[in-house]
Coordinates of C-alpha atoms and ligand atoms in Angstrom, one line a residue:
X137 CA -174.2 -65.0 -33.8
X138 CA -173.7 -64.9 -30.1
X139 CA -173.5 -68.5 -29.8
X140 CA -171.6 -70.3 -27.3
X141 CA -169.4 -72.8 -28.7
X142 CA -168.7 -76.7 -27.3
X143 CA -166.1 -78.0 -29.0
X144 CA -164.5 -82.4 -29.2
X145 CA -160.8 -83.2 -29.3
X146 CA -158.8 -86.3 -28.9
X147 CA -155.3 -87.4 -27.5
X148 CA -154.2 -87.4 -31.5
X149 CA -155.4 -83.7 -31.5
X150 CA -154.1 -82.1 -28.1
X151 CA -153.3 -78.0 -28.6
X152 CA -154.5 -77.9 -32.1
X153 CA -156.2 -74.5 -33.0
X154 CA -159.6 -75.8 -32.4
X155 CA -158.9 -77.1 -29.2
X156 CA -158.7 -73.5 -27.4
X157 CA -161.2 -71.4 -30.4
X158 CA -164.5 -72.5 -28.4
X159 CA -165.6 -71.8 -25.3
X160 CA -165.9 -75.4 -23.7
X161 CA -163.5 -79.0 -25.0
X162 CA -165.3 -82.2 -24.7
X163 CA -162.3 -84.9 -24.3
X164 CA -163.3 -87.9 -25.9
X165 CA -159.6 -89.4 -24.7
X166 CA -156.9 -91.8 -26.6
X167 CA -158.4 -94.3 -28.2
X168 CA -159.1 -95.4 -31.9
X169 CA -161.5 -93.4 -34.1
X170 CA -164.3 -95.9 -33.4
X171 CA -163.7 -94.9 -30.2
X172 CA -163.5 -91.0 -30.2
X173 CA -164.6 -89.4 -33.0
X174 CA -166.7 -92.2 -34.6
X175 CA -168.5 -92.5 -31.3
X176 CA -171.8 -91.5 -32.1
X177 CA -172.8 -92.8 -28.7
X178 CA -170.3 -90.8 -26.5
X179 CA -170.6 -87.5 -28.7
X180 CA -174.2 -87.6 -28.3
X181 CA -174.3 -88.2 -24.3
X182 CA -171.4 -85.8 -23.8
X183 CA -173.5 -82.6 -25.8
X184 CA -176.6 -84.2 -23.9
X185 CA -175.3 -83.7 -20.8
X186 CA -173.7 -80.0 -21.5
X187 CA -177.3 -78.8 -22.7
X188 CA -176.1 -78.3 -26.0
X189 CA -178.8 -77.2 -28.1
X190 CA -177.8 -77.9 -31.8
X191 CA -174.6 -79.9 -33.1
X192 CA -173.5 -79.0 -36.9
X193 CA -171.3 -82.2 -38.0
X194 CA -169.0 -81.4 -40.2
X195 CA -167.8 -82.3 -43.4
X196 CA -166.1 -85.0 -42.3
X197 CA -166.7 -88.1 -40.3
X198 CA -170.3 -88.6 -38.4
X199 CA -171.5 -85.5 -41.4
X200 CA -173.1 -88.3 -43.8
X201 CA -174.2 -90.7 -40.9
X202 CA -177.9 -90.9 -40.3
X203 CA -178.0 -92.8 -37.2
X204 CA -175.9 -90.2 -35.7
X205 CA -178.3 -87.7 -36.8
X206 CA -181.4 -89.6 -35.3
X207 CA -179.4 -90.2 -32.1
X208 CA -178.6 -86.5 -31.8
X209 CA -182.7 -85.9 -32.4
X210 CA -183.7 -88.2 -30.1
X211 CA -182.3 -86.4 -27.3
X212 CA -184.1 -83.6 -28.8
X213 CA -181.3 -80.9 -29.6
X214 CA -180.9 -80.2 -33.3
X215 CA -178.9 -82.3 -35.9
X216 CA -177.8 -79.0 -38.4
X217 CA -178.4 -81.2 -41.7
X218 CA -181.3 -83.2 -43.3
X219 CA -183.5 -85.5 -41.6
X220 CA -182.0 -89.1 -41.3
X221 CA -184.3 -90.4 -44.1
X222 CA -183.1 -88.0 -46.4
X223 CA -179.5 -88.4 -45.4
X224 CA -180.4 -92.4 -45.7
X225 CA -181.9 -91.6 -49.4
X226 CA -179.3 -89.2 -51.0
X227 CA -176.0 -89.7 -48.9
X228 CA -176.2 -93.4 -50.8
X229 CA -175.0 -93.7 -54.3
X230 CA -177.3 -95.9 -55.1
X231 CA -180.2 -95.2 -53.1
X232 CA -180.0 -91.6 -54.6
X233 CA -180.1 -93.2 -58.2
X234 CA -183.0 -94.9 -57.9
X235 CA -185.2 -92.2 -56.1
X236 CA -184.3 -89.3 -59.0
X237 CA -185.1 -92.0 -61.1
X238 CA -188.1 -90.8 -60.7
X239 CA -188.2 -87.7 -61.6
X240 CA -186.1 -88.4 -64.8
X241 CA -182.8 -86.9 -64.1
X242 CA -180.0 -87.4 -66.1
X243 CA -178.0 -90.2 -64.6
X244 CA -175.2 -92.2 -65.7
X245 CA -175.4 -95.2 -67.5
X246 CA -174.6 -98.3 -64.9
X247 CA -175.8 -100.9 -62.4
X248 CA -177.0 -99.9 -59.3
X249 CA -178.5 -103.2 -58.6
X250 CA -178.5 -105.5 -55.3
X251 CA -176.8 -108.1 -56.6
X252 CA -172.6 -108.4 -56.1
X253 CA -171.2 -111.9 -57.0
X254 CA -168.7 -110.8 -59.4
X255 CA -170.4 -112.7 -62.0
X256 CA -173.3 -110.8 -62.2
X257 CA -171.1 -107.7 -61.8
X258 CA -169.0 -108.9 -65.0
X259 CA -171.8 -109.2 -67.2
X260 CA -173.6 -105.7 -66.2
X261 CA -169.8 -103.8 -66.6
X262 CA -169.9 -105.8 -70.7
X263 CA -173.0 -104.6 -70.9
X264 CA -172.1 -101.3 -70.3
X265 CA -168.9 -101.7 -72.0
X266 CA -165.3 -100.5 -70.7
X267 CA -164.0 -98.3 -69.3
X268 CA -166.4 -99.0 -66.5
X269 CA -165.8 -97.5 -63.0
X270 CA -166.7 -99.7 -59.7
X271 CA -167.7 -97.7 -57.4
X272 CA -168.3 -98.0 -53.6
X273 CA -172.0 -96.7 -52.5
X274 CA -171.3 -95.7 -49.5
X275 CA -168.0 -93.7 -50.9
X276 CA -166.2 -90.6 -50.1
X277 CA -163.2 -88.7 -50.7
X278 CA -162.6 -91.1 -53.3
X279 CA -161.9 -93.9 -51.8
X280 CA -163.5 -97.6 -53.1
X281 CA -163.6 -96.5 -56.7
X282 CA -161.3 -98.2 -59.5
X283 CA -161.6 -97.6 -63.2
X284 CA -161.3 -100.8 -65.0
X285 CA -160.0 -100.6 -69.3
X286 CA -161.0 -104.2 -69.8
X287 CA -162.6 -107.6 -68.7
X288 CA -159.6 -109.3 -67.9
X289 CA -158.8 -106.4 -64.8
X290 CA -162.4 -106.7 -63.8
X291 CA -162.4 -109.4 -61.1
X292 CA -159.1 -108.3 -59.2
X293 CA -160.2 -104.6 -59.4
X294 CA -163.5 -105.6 -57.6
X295 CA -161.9 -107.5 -55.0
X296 CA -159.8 -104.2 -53.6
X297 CA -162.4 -101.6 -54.4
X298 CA -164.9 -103.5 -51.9
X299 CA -161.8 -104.3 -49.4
X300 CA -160.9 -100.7 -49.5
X301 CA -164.8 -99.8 -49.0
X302 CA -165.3 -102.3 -46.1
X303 CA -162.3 -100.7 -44.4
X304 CA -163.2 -97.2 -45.2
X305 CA -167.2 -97.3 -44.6
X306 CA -167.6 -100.6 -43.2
X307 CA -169.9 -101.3 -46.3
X308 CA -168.2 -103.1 -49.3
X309 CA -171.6 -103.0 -51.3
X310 CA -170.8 -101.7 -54.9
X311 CA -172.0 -100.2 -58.2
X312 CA -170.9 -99.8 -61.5
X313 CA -171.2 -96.5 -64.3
X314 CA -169.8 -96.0 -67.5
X315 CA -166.8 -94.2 -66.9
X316 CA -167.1 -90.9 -69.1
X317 CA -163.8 -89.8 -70.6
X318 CA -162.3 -86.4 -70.3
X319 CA -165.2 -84.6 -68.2
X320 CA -165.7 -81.8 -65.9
X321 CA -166.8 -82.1 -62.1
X322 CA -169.6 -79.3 -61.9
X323 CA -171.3 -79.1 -58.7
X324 CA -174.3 -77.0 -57.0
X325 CA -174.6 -75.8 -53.8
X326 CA -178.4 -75.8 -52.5
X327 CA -180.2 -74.3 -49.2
X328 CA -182.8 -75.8 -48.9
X329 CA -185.3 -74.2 -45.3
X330 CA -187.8 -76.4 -43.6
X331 CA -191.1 -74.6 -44.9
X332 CA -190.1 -75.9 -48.3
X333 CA -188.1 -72.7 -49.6
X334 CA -185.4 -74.1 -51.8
X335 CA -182.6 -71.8 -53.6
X336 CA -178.9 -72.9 -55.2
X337 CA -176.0 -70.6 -54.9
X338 CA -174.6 -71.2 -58.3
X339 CA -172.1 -74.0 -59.5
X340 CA -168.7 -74.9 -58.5
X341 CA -166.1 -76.7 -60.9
X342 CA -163.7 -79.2 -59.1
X343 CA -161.9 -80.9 -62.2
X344 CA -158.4 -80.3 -60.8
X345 CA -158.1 -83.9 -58.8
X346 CA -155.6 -86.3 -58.3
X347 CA -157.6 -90.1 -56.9
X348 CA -160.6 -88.6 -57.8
X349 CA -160.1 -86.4 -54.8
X350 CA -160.7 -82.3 -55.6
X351 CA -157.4 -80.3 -55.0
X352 CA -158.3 -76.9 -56.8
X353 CA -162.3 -75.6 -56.9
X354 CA -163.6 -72.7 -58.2
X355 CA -166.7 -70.5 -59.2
X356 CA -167.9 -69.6 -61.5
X357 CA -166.7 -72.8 -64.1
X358 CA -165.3 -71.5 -67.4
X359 CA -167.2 -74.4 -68.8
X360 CA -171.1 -72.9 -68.5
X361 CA -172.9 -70.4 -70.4
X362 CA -175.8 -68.3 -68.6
X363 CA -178.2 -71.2 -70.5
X364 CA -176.2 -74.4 -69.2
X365 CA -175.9 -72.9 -66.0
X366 CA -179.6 -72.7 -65.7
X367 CA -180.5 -76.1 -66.5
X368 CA -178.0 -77.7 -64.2
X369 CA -178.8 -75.3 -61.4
X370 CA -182.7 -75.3 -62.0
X371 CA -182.1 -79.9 -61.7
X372 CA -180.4 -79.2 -58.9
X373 CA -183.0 -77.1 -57.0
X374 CA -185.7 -80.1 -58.8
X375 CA -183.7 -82.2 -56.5
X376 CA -183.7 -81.1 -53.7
X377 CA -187.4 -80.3 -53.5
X378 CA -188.3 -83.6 -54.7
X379 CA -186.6 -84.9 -51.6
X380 CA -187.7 -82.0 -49.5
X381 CA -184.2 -81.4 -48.6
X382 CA -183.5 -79.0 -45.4
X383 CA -180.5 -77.7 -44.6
X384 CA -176.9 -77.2 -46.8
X385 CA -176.5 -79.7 -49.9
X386 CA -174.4 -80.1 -52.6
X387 CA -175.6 -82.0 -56.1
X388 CA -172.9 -82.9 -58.0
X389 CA -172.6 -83.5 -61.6
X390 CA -170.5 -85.0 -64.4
X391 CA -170.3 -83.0 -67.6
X392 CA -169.2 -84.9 -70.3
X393 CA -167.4 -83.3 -73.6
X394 CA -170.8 -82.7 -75.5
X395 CA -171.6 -80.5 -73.2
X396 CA -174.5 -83.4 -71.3
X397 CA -174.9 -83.4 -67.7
X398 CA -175.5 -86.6 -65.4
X399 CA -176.3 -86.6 -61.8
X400 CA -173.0 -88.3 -60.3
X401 CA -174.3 -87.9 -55.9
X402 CA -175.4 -85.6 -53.4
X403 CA -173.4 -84.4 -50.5
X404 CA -176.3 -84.1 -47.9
X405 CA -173.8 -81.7 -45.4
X406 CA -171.3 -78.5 -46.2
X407 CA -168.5 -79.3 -48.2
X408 CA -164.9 -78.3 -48.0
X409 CA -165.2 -76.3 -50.9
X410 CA -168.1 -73.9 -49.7
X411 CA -165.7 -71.1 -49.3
X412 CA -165.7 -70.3 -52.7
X413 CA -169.4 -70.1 -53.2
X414 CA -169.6 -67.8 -49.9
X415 CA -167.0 -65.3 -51.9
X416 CA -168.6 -65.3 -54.5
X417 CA -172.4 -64.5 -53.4
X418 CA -171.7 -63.0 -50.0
X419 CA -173.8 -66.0 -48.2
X420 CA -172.5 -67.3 -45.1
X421 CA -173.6 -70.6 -45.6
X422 CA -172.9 -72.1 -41.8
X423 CA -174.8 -69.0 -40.7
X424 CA -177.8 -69.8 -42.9
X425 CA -177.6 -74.1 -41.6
X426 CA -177.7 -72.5 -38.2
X427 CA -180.7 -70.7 -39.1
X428 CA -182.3 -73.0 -41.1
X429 CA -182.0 -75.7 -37.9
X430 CA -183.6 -72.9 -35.9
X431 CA -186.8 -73.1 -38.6
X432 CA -186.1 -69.9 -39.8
X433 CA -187.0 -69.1 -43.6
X434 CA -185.0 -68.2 -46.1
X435 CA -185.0 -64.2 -46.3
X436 CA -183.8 -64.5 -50.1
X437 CA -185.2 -64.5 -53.1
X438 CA -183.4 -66.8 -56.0
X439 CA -182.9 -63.3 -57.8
X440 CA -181.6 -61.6 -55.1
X441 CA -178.5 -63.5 -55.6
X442 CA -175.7 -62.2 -57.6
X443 CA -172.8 -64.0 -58.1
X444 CA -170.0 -61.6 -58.1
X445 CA -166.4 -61.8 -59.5
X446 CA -164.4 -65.3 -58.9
X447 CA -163.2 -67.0 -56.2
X448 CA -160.5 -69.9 -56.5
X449 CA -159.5 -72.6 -53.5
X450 CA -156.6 -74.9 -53.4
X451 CA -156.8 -77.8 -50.9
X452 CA -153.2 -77.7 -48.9
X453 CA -152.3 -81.3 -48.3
X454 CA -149.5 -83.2 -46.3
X455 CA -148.4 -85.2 -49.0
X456 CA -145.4 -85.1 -51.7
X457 CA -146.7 -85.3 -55.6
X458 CA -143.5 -85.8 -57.0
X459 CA -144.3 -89.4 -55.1
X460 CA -147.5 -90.5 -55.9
X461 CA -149.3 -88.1 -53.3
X462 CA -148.2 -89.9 -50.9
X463 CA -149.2 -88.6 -47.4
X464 CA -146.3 -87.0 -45.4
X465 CA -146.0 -86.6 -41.8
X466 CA -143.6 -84.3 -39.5
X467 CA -143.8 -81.0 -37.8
X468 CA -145.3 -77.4 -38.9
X469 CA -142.5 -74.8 -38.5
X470 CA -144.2 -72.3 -39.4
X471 CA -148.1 -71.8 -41.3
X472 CA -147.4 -68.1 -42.7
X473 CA -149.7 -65.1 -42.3
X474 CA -151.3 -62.8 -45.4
X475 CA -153.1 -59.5 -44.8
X476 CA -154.1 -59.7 -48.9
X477 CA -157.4 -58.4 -49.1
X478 CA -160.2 -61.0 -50.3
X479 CA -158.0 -64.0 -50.0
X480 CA -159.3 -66.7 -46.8
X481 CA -157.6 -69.0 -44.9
X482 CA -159.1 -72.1 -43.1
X483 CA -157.1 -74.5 -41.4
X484 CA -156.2 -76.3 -38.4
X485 CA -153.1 -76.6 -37.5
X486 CA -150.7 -73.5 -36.1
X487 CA -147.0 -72.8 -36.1
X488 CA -145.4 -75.9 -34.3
X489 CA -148.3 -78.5 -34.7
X490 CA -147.5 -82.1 -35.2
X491 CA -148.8 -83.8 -38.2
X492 CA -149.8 -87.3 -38.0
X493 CA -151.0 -90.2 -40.1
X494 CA -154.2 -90.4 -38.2
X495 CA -156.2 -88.6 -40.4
X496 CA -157.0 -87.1 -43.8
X497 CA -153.6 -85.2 -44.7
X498 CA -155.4 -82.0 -45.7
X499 CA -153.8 -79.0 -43.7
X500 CA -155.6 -76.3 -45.0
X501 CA -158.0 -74.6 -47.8
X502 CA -156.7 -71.3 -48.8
X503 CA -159.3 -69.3 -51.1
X504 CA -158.6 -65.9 -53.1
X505 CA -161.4 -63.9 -54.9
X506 CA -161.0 -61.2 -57.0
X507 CA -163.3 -59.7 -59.9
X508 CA -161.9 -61.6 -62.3
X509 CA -160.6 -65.0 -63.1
X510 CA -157.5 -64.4 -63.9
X511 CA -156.7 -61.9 -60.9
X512 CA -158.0 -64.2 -58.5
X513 CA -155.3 -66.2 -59.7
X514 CA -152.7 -64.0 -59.3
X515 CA -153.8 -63.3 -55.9
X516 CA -153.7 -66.7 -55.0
X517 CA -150.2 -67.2 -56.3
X518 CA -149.3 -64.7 -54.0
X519 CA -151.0 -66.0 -51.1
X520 CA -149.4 -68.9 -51.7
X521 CA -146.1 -67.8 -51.8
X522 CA -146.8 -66.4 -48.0
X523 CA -148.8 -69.6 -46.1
X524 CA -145.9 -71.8 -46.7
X525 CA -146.5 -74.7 -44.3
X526 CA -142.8 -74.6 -44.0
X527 CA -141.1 -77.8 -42.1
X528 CA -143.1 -80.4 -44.0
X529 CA -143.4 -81.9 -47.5
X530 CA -146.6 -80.4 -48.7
X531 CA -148.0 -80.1 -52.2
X532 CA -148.1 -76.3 -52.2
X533 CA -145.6 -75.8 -55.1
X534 CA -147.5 -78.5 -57.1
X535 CA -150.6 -76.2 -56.8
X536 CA -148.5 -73.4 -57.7
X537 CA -147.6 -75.1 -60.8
X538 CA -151.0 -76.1 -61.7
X539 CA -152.3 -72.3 -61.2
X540 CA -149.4 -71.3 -63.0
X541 CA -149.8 -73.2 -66.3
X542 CA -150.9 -72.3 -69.4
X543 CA -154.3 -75.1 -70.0
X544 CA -155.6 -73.9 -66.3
X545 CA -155.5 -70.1 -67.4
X546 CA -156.8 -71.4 -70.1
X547 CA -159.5 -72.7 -68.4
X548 CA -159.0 -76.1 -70.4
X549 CA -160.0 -78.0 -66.9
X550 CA -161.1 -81.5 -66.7
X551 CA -160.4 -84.1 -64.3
X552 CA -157.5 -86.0 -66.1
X553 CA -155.6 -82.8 -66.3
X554 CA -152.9 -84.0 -63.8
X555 CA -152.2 -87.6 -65.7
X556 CA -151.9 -85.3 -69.1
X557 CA -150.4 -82.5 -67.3
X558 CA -148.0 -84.3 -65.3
X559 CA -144.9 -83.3 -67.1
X560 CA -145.1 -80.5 -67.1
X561 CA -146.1 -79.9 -63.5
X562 CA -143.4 -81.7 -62.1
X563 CA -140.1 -80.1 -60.7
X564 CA -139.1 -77.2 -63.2
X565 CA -135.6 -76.1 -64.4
X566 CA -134.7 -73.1 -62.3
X567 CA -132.1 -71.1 -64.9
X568 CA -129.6 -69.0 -63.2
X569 CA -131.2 -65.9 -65.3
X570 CA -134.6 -66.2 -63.9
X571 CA -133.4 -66.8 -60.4
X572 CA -131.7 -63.9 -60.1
X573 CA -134.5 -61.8 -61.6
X574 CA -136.3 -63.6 -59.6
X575 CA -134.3 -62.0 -56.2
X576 CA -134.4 -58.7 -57.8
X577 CA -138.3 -58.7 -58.3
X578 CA -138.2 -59.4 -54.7
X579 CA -136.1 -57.2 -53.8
X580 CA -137.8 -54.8 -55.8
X581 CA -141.4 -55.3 -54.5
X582 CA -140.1 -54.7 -51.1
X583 CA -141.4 -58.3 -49.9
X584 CA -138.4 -58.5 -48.0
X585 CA -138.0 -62.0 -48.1
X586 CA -135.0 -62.9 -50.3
X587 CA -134.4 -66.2 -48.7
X588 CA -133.0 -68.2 -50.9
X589 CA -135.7 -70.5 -50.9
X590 CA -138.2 -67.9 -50.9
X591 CA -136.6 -66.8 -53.8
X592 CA -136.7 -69.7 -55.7
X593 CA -140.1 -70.3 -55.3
X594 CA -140.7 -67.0 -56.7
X595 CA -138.9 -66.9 -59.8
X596 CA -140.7 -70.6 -60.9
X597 CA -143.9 -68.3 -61.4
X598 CA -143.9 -66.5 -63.9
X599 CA -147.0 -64.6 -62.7
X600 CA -145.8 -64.0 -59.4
X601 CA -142.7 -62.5 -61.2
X602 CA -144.8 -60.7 -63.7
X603 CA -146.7 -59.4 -60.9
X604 CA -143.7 -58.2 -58.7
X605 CA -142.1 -56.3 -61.7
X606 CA -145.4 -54.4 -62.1
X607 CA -145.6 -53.6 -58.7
X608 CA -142.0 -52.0 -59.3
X609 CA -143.3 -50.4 -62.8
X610 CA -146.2 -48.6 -60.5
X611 CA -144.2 -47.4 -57.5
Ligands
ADP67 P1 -165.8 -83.3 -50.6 O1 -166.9 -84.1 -51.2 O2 -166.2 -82.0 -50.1 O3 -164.6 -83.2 -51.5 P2 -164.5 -85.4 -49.2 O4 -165.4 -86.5 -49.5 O5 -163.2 -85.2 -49.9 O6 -165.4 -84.1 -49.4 O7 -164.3 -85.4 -47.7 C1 -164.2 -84.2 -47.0 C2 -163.1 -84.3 -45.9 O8 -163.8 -85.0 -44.8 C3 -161.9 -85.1 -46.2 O9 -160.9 -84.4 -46.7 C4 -161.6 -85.6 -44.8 O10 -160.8 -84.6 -44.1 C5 -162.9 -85.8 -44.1 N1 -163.3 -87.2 -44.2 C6 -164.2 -87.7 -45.0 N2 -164.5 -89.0 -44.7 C7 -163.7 -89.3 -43.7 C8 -163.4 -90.5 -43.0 N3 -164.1 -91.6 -43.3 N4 -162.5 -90.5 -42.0 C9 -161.9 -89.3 -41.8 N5 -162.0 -88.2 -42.4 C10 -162.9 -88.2 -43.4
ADP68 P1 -166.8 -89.2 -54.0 O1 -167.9 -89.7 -53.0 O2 -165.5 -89.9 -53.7 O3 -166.7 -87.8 -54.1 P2 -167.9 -89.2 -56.7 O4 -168.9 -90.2 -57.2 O5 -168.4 -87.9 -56.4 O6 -167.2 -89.9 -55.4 O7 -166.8 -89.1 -57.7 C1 -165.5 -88.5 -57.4 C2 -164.8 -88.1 -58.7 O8 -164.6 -89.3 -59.5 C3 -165.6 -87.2 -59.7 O9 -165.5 -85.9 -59.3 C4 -165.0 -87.6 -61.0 O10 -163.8 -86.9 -61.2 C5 -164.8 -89.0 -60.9 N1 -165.9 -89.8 -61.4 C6 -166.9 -90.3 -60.7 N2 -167.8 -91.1 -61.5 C7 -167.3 -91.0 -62.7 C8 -167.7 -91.5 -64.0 N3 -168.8 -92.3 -64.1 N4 -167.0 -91.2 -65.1 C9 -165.8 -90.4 -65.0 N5 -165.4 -89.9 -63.8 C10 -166.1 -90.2 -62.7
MG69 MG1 -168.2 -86.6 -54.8

């Protein structure tokens, strides 16, 4: 857009990507996050005093924070989300519930009440009866949310879901909702302009998670029919005119077995999952938040867009999934480079970056999109056979094995498919037979990579192995 860029970095992130992509480095130096990149305060000054014009916050940290966005107004340059009484309203659980209340939106059963003596709380979760899920208003990424099967759990489950949230947010206020059994994550993007224009950009489905944290998203989900998708994309849309939105949103919904949809939160900022829904209808959506800060209207129409083909993203994470997801830590040897056409690849770290425990342990999104569901698959298999992330326990084979098996191409997705599935995505029986097919099919595709490892990793995918024979069969 011909936009110069300004860019923040601390100690924990010296020579990361990021660090030399724009065209100025604000150091906010070595200390804690409070101190760097939770420092509304010093952020805020810094861009102030570089004439920054407009900041766009992320997806991560200050993104949900409304003072942040009211300090970044006062100084007059624009905040690239909704206004801090919107953020205020919908980036809260519970807030949220009780404005779309209103305007009678399917919501899940629970308490979103003041009160939190764990008395109180006990009664409301019999009430509601069990499974209940506690859950952290101010939550993210997962975090302060514990299912509970019965009363006798409830109390000491309480107790570390609000320490976990104070740590996390700072907040340790709580709520409680049925917790639905067996359901889908459906989500919709909105863009919403600031003449009251508001369009959604179809659904995503993010029922692949592991701590209630998305690892694989895609779009279309193989759950909707043209009639479904309507209704949950038309509530979506409701929403975010009946809060006069502005700006990039996502409203994200539960869909339980019967095929009924509740309101679950909105994400008042991008989300790491937008790639998909920019594949998929040719939108670029940071363009259009850019635009939409400058007060410009929305050129489309809701019929102009037309979804087109599939697009799948895995979340590439530092961690190891044969041990609980546990975070990992070490050095990249070497990221990996793929010139297949319509697959993306955001990340930022390079060959030779250091990962730490500092932050979130996602290293990259990679995102394939093809014109149909089960060849964006493929593709992805085979991108993910060339970004390796090589050096460091990651849980790219994991993904592999998920895309690989047999309920995913199914499309049977919901979000306990890794506690059901979990046998049979752990480690696999490599039989000398398919391992040497699997070195032949390599050889044989000309990938030139007959590592052994390489190798190995092939012949555990069937598809990938599939794939490289018919290569062979067309040459
Ligand atoms: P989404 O709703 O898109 O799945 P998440 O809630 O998982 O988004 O958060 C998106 C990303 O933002 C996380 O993976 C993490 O990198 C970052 N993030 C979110 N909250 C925090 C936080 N409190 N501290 C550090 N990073 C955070
Ligand atoms: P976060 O802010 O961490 O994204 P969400 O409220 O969006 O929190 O929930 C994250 C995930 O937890 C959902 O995608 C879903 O898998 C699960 N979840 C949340 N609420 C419920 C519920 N009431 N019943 C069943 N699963 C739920
Ligand atoms: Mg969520």
């Amino acid at each position: 857009m011909g936009i110069k860029t300004v860019g923040i970095y601390s100690s924990a992130d010296i020579g990361l990507p990021h660090t030399y992509s724009m065209d100025e480095m604000i150091y906010l130096g070595e200390g804690s996050l409070q101190e760097t990149y939770l420092n509304a305060d010093l952020i805020v000054h810094k861009a102030f005093e570089l004439g920054v014009d407009a900041i766009h916050p992320g997806y991560g940290f200050l993104s949900e924070n409304s003072a942040f966005a009211s300090l970044v107004r006062e100084k007059n340059m624009i905040f690239l989300g909704p206004s801090p009484k919107v953020i205020d309203i919908m980036g809260d659980k519970k807030a949220s519930k009780e404005t779309l209340f209103a305007i009678a939106t399917p919501l899940i059963p629970g308490y979103f009440g003041d009160k939190q003596d764990s008395k109180t709380l006990l009664e409301e979760a019999k009430k509601i009866g069990f499974p209940v899920l506690i859950k952290a208003t101010a939550g993210g990424g997962g975090k302060g949310m514990r299912v509970v099967e019965s009363e006798n759990e409830f109390v000491s489950s309480l107790e570390s879901a609000m320490r976990e949230a104070k740590k996390s947010f700072g907040i340790d206020t709580v709520m409680l909702e049925k917790y639905i059994l067996s359901p889908r994550h459906i989500e919709v993007q909105v863009l919403s302009d600031q003449h009251g224009n508001h369009r959604h950009l179809f659904e995503r489905e993010c029922s692949i998670q592991r701590r209630h944290q998305k690892i694989v998203e895609e779009t279309p989900s193989t759950a909707l029919d043209p009639e479904l998708r309507k209704k949950i994309c038309d509530t979506a849309v409701a929403i975010a005119s009946h809060v006069k939105y502005e700006g990039a949103g996502t409203v994200e919904f539960i869909l339980d077995t019967s095929g009924a949809f509740y309101f679950l939160e909105m994400n008042t900022r991008l989300q790491v999952e937008h790639p998909i829904t920019e594949m998929l209808t040719g939108v670029d959506l940071v363009k259009w938040q850019i635009k939409i800060g400058e007060g410009k209207i929305i050129s489309f129409s809701q019929d102009d867009l037309v979804p087109r083909g599939h697009a799948i993203e895995v979340r590439i994470y530092a961690e190891d999934p044969d041990n609980e997801f546990l975070p990992t830590n070490g050095v990249i040897e070497r990221v990996g480079t793929t010139h297949l056409n319509g697959v993306r690849l955001d990340t930022g770290y390079a060959d030779g970056s250091s990962v730490g425990v500092e932050f979130d342990p996602m290293l990259a999104k990679l995102i394939a999109h093809s014109d149909t569901r089960r060849s964006a698959i493929t593709k992805l298999l085979l991108a993910l056979d060339e970004i390796t992330f090589s050096g460091l326990k990651t849980n790219r084979d994991h993904l592999k094995r998920i895309l690989n098996s047999l309920k995913f191409k199914e499309g049977e997705t919901y979000t306990d498919f890794i506690d059901k599935n979990g046998d049979s995505l752990g480690v696999p029986e490599v039989s000398n037979d398919s391992f040497a097919l699997g070195i032949a099919a390599l050889q044989l595709s000309g990938k030139n990579l007959v590592s052994e490892t390489g190798a190995s990793h092939i012949c555990r995918d069937s598809l990938v192995l599939e794939e490289s024979l018919n290569m062979f069969r067309n040459v």
